[in-house]
Amino acid sequence: MFVKSIKMKIAITGEKGFIGIHLTQYFRNILKYEVIELGRNYLDTLSTLKDLDWLIHGACIHRNPDPVTLLQLNRKLTNDTLNCLKDNGLKCNIAFLSSYHEELETPYGQSKREAKVALNDYCSSIGKEFVSFKLHNIFGKYAVPNKTSFIATFCYNLHNNLPIDFNKNEIKLVHIDDVLPVIASFKEAKIQYTETSVEKVYYFLKYFHDNYLNNVFPELKTKFELDLYQTYLSYKNYKL
């Protein structure tokens, strides 16, 4: 007897952001899950849902000129999300997209730590699963130059003959394609990253660009270099 499989239902806050766009496509087109379009005013849509398997919470405020305001805005975002779930009786598992900043004594890091605790406590109170992913610097296509990723900025500037400022800061990088299956597993796991520096990334991209201008395919020695090269190519016709 044929038994029809049950399609998992997913919703993502921050779905229009860099990671959210990739997650939506991965869940919908690769895993064939049902992805609920929440939109920018996600609380309005979330309040209408009757059932949901997983809520992936990625919405947050990354920057604000005033550190106190940034912390307050992110606290409000977390509280509003939890109140929406409680008020509408929507009991679902929650996956939280955190950041390595949660280890830092910054307003953004503090907001991540507080959100992680609050969401975990809520899931425990209703008998649902909670999982948190501590993400490092993620790069890949669809990142917004001058906003989402310095690699996106470098790629865009190279293709448009714009100046590039870079430093020698050490950094941990991970390509978006290596993040998606880990999040989709809904199990905490270490995401493999590459340790390098902003300066080295710049020279890789400059090398790719010089070869591109001369119609030469660059020598790629590692997966990281391939991921970086493919990201560089994706910004060839990017429009801000």
Short mmCIF file of C-alpha atoms in Angstrom, two decimals:
data_model
loop_
_atom_site.label_atom_id
_atom_site.label_comp_id
_atom_site.label_asym_id
_atom_site.label_seq_id
_atom_site.Cartn_x
_atom_site.Cartn_y
_atom_site.Cartn_z
CA MET A 1 0.00 0.00 0.00
CA PHE A 2 1.39 3.41 -0.97
CA VAL A 3 1.62 5.87 1.91
CA LYS A 4 1.94 9.51 0.99
CA SER A 5 4.79 11.20 2.84
CA ILE A 6 3.95 14.19 5.02
CA LYS A 7 5.60 17.39 3.84
CA MET A 8 7.35 19.34 6.58
CA LYS A 9 6.13 22.92 7.00
CA ILE A 10 8.80 25.59 7.59
CA ALA A 11 8.71 29.35 8.16
CA ILE A 12 11.71 31.66 8.22
CA THR A 13 11.93 35.09 9.79
CA GLY A 14 14.33 37.26 7.83
CA GLU A 15 13.52 35.21 4.72
CA LYS A 16 14.36 38.09 2.37
CA GLY A 17 17.88 38.41 3.78
CA PHE A 18 21.00 36.74 2.42
CA ILE A 19 20.73 33.53 4.45
CA GLY A 20 16.93 33.51 4.31
CA ILE A 21 16.85 33.56 0.51
CA HIS A 22 19.20 30.59 0.32
CA LEU A 23 17.33 28.65 3.02
CA THR A 24 14.00 29.21 1.29
CA GLN A 25 15.33 27.86 -1.99
CA TYR A 26 17.08 24.93 -0.31
CA PHE A 27 14.03 23.81 1.68
CA ARG A 28 11.63 24.35 -1.20
CA ASN A 29 13.60 23.08 -4.20
CA ILE A 30 16.05 20.56 -2.72
CA LEU A 31 14.19 19.08 0.24
CA LYS A 32 10.71 19.74 -1.19
CA TYR A 33 9.38 21.11 2.11
CA GLU A 34 6.53 23.57 2.33
CA VAL A 35 7.96 27.03 3.03
CA ILE A 36 5.52 29.64 4.31
CA GLU A 37 6.17 33.12 2.90
CA LEU A 38 6.14 35.39 5.96
CA GLY A 39 7.20 38.63 4.27
CA ARG A 40 8.81 41.66 5.89
CA ASN A 41 5.98 42.14 8.41
CA TYR A 42 6.40 38.54 9.45
CA LEU A 43 4.45 38.82 12.72
CA ASP A 44 1.23 39.55 10.83
CA THR A 45 1.56 36.37 8.77
CA LEU A 46 2.89 34.28 11.65
CA SER A 47 -0.18 35.16 13.72
CA THR A 48 -2.46 33.58 11.07
CA LEU A 49 -0.74 30.18 10.99
CA LYS A 50 -2.46 27.24 12.62
CA ASP A 51 0.36 24.72 12.47
CA LEU A 52 4.07 24.74 11.78
CA ASP A 53 6.85 22.18 12.20
CA TRP A 54 9.82 24.53 12.47
CA LEU A 55 10.28 28.27 12.79
CA ILE A 56 13.76 29.37 11.75
CA HIS A 57 14.39 32.66 13.49
CA GLY A 58 16.93 34.71 11.59
CA ALA A 59 15.49 38.23 11.75
CA CYS A 60 17.61 40.70 13.70
CA ILE A 61 19.02 44.22 13.68
CA HIS A 62 22.73 44.07 12.81
CA ARG A 63 23.67 47.73 13.01
CA ASN A 64 22.54 50.96 14.62
CA PRO A 65 24.50 54.16 15.37
CA ASP A 66 23.42 53.88 19.00
CA PRO A 67 24.49 50.61 20.75
CA VAL A 68 21.73 50.94 23.37
CA THR A 69 19.09 51.32 20.67
CA LEU A 70 20.42 48.26 18.83
CA LEU A 71 20.11 46.16 21.98
CA GLN A 72 16.61 47.46 22.71
CA LEU A 73 15.40 46.85 19.14
CA ASN A 74 16.64 43.26 19.15
CA ARG A 75 15.10 42.63 22.56
CA LYS A 76 11.79 43.93 21.25
CA LEU A 77 12.08 41.75 18.15
CA THR A 78 12.61 38.63 20.29
CA ASN A 79 9.78 39.51 22.69
CA ASP A 80 7.38 40.33 19.85
CA THR A 81 8.14 37.01 18.18
CA LEU A 82 7.57 35.01 21.36
CA ASN A 83 4.40 36.94 22.22
CA CYS A 84 3.05 36.27 18.73
CA LEU A 85 3.63 32.53 19.17
CA LYS A 86 2.08 32.51 22.66
CA ASP A 87 -0.92 34.71 21.85
CA ASN A 88 -1.85 32.62 18.83
CA GLY A 89 -1.16 29.21 20.36
CA LEU A 90 1.40 28.32 17.68
CA LYS A 91 3.55 25.61 19.23
CA CYS A 92 6.47 24.75 16.99
CA ASN A 93 10.12 23.78 17.13
CA ILE A 94 12.53 26.71 16.80
CA ALA A 95 15.91 26.92 15.09
CA PHE A 96 17.82 30.08 16.01
CA LEU A 97 20.38 31.60 13.67
CA SER A 98 22.90 32.99 16.13
CA SER A 99 26.40 34.30 15.51
CA TYR A 100 29.92 33.99 16.84
CA HIS A 101 29.21 37.47 18.19
CA GLU A 102 27.29 35.78 21.01
CA GLU A 103 30.72 35.21 22.59
CA LEU A 104 31.58 38.92 22.47
CA GLU A 105 30.73 41.62 24.99
CA THR A 106 28.95 43.85 22.49
CA PRO A 107 25.31 45.00 22.35
CA TYR A 108 24.75 42.77 19.31
CA GLY A 109 26.40 39.82 21.04
CA GLN A 110 24.35 40.40 24.18
CA SER A 111 21.14 40.50 22.15
CA LYS A 112 22.02 37.16 20.57
CA ARG A 113 22.71 35.58 23.95
CA GLU A 114 19.47 36.89 25.41
CA ALA A 115 17.42 35.73 22.42
CA LYS A 116 18.98 32.28 22.58
CA VAL A 117 18.03 31.87 26.24
CA ALA A 118 14.49 33.24 25.78
CA LEU A 119 13.71 31.05 22.77
CA ASN A 120 15.16 27.97 24.44
CA ASP A 121 13.11 28.58 27.59
CA TYR A 122 9.95 28.95 25.52
CA CYS A 123 10.51 25.69 23.65
CA SER A 124 11.20 23.88 26.93
CA SER A 125 7.97 25.22 28.39
CA ILE A 126 5.86 23.82 25.53
CA GLY A 127 7.77 20.57 25.01
CA LYS A 128 9.26 21.49 21.63
CA GLU A 129 12.78 21.25 20.25
CA PHE A 130 15.21 24.14 20.20
CA VAL A 131 18.46 24.29 18.27
CA SER A 132 20.90 27.16 17.84
CA PHE A 133 23.51 27.64 15.12
CA LYS A 134 26.53 29.82 15.90
CA LEU A 135 27.41 31.15 12.47
CA HIS A 136 30.69 32.70 11.36
CA ASN A 137 31.15 35.09 8.42
CA ILE A 138 29.13 33.63 5.55
CA PHE A 139 29.72 34.51 1.92
CA GLY A 140 28.21 33.59 -1.44
CA LYS A 141 25.92 34.95 -4.13
CA TYR A 142 22.98 37.18 -3.21
CA ALA A 143 24.89 38.88 -0.38
CA VAL A 144 24.36 42.64 -0.61
CA PRO A 145 27.50 44.77 -1.19
CA ASN A 146 28.22 47.39 1.49
CA LYS A 147 25.80 45.62 3.82
CA THR A 148 25.84 41.85 4.12
CA SER A 149 29.39 40.77 3.36
CA PHE A 150 32.72 42.45 2.75
CA ILE A 151 33.39 39.81 0.09
CA ALA A 152 30.29 40.94 -1.78
CA THR A 153 31.56 44.52 -1.53
CA PHE A 154 35.01 43.57 -2.85
CA CYS A 155 33.51 41.59 -5.76
CA TYR A 156 31.13 44.38 -6.70
CA ASN A 157 33.84 47.03 -6.52
CA LEU A 158 36.25 45.01 -8.65
CA HIS A 159 33.67 44.50 -11.38
CA ASN A 160 32.78 48.20 -11.29
CA ASN A 161 36.31 49.60 -11.02
CA LEU A 162 35.66 51.09 -7.58
CA PRO A 163 38.29 51.54 -4.83
CA ILE A 164 38.65 48.87 -2.15
CA ASP A 165 39.80 49.40 1.42
CA PHE A 166 41.07 46.31 3.22
CA ASN A 167 42.94 45.40 6.38
CA LYS A 168 44.91 42.45 7.73
CA ASN A 169 42.29 41.27 10.25
CA GLU A 170 42.08 37.51 10.74
CA ILE A 171 38.69 36.08 9.87
CA LYS A 172 36.76 32.80 9.75
CA LEU A 173 34.77 32.28 6.56
CA VAL A 174 32.21 29.72 5.46
CA HIS A 175 30.42 29.43 2.13
CA ILE A 176 26.63 29.53 2.22
CA ASP A 177 26.36 26.10 0.55
CA ASP A 178 28.17 24.54 3.52
CA VAL A 179 25.76 26.16 5.99
CA LEU A 180 22.43 25.12 4.45
CA PRO A 181 22.54 21.32 5.03
CA VAL A 182 23.64 21.82 8.64
CA ILE A 183 20.73 24.13 9.41
CA ALA A 184 18.36 21.83 7.49
CA SER A 185 19.41 18.90 9.70
CA PHE A 186 17.99 20.74 12.74
CA LYS A 187 20.83 19.28 14.78
CA GLU A 188 23.58 21.30 16.40
CA ALA A 189 26.83 20.61 14.59
CA LYS A 190 30.10 22.37 13.96
CA ILE A 191 30.16 24.15 10.62
CA GLN A 192 33.56 23.89 8.97
CA TYR A 193 35.16 27.22 8.23
CA THR A 194 38.34 28.56 6.62
CA GLU A 195 40.68 30.73 8.66
CA THR A 196 42.26 33.47 6.58
CA SER A 197 42.55 37.27 6.58
CA VAL A 198 40.72 40.11 4.86
CA GLU A 199 43.94 40.96 3.04
CA LYS A 200 44.35 37.43 1.65
CA VAL A 201 40.75 37.41 0.46
CA TYR A 202 41.32 40.69 -1.35
CA TYR A 203 44.39 39.34 -3.15
CA PHE A 204 42.55 36.18 -4.17
CA LEU A 205 39.74 38.25 -5.65
CA LYS A 206 42.19 40.63 -7.33
CA TYR A 207 43.94 37.59 -8.85
CA PHE A 208 40.60 36.29 -10.16
CA HIS A 209 39.73 39.70 -11.58
CA ASP A 210 43.07 40.14 -13.35
CA ASN A 211 42.71 36.71 -14.95
CA TYR A 212 39.13 37.43 -15.90
CA LEU A 213 40.14 40.62 -17.70
CA ASN A 214 42.72 38.60 -19.64
CA ASN A 215 40.29 35.77 -20.45
CA VAL A 216 42.34 33.31 -18.39
CA PHE A 217 40.82 30.72 -16.04
CA PRO A 218 42.59 31.02 -12.66
CA GLU A 219 44.33 28.17 -10.88
CA LEU A 220 42.11 26.97 -8.03
CA LYS A 221 43.81 24.78 -5.44
CA THR A 222 41.15 24.37 -2.76
CA LYS A 223 37.37 24.25 -2.32
CA PHE A 224 37.57 27.63 -0.58
CA GLU A 225 39.23 29.17 -3.64
CA LEU A 226 36.56 27.65 -5.89
CA ASP A 227 33.77 29.00 -3.68
CA LEU A 228 35.41 32.40 -3.65
CA TYR A 229 35.84 32.38 -7.44
CA GLN A 230 32.21 31.41 -8.05
CA THR A 231 31.13 34.20 -5.70
CA TYR A 232 33.31 36.66 -7.62
CA LEU A 233 31.70 35.65 -10.92
CA SER A 234 28.17 36.03 -9.51
CA TYR A 235 28.69 39.80 -9.16
CA LYS A 236 29.63 40.41 -12.77
CA ASN A 237 26.23 41.95 -13.65
CA TYR A 238 25.07 42.79 -10.13
CA LYS A 239 23.10 46.02 -9.82
CA LEU A 240 22.74 47.96 -6.59
#
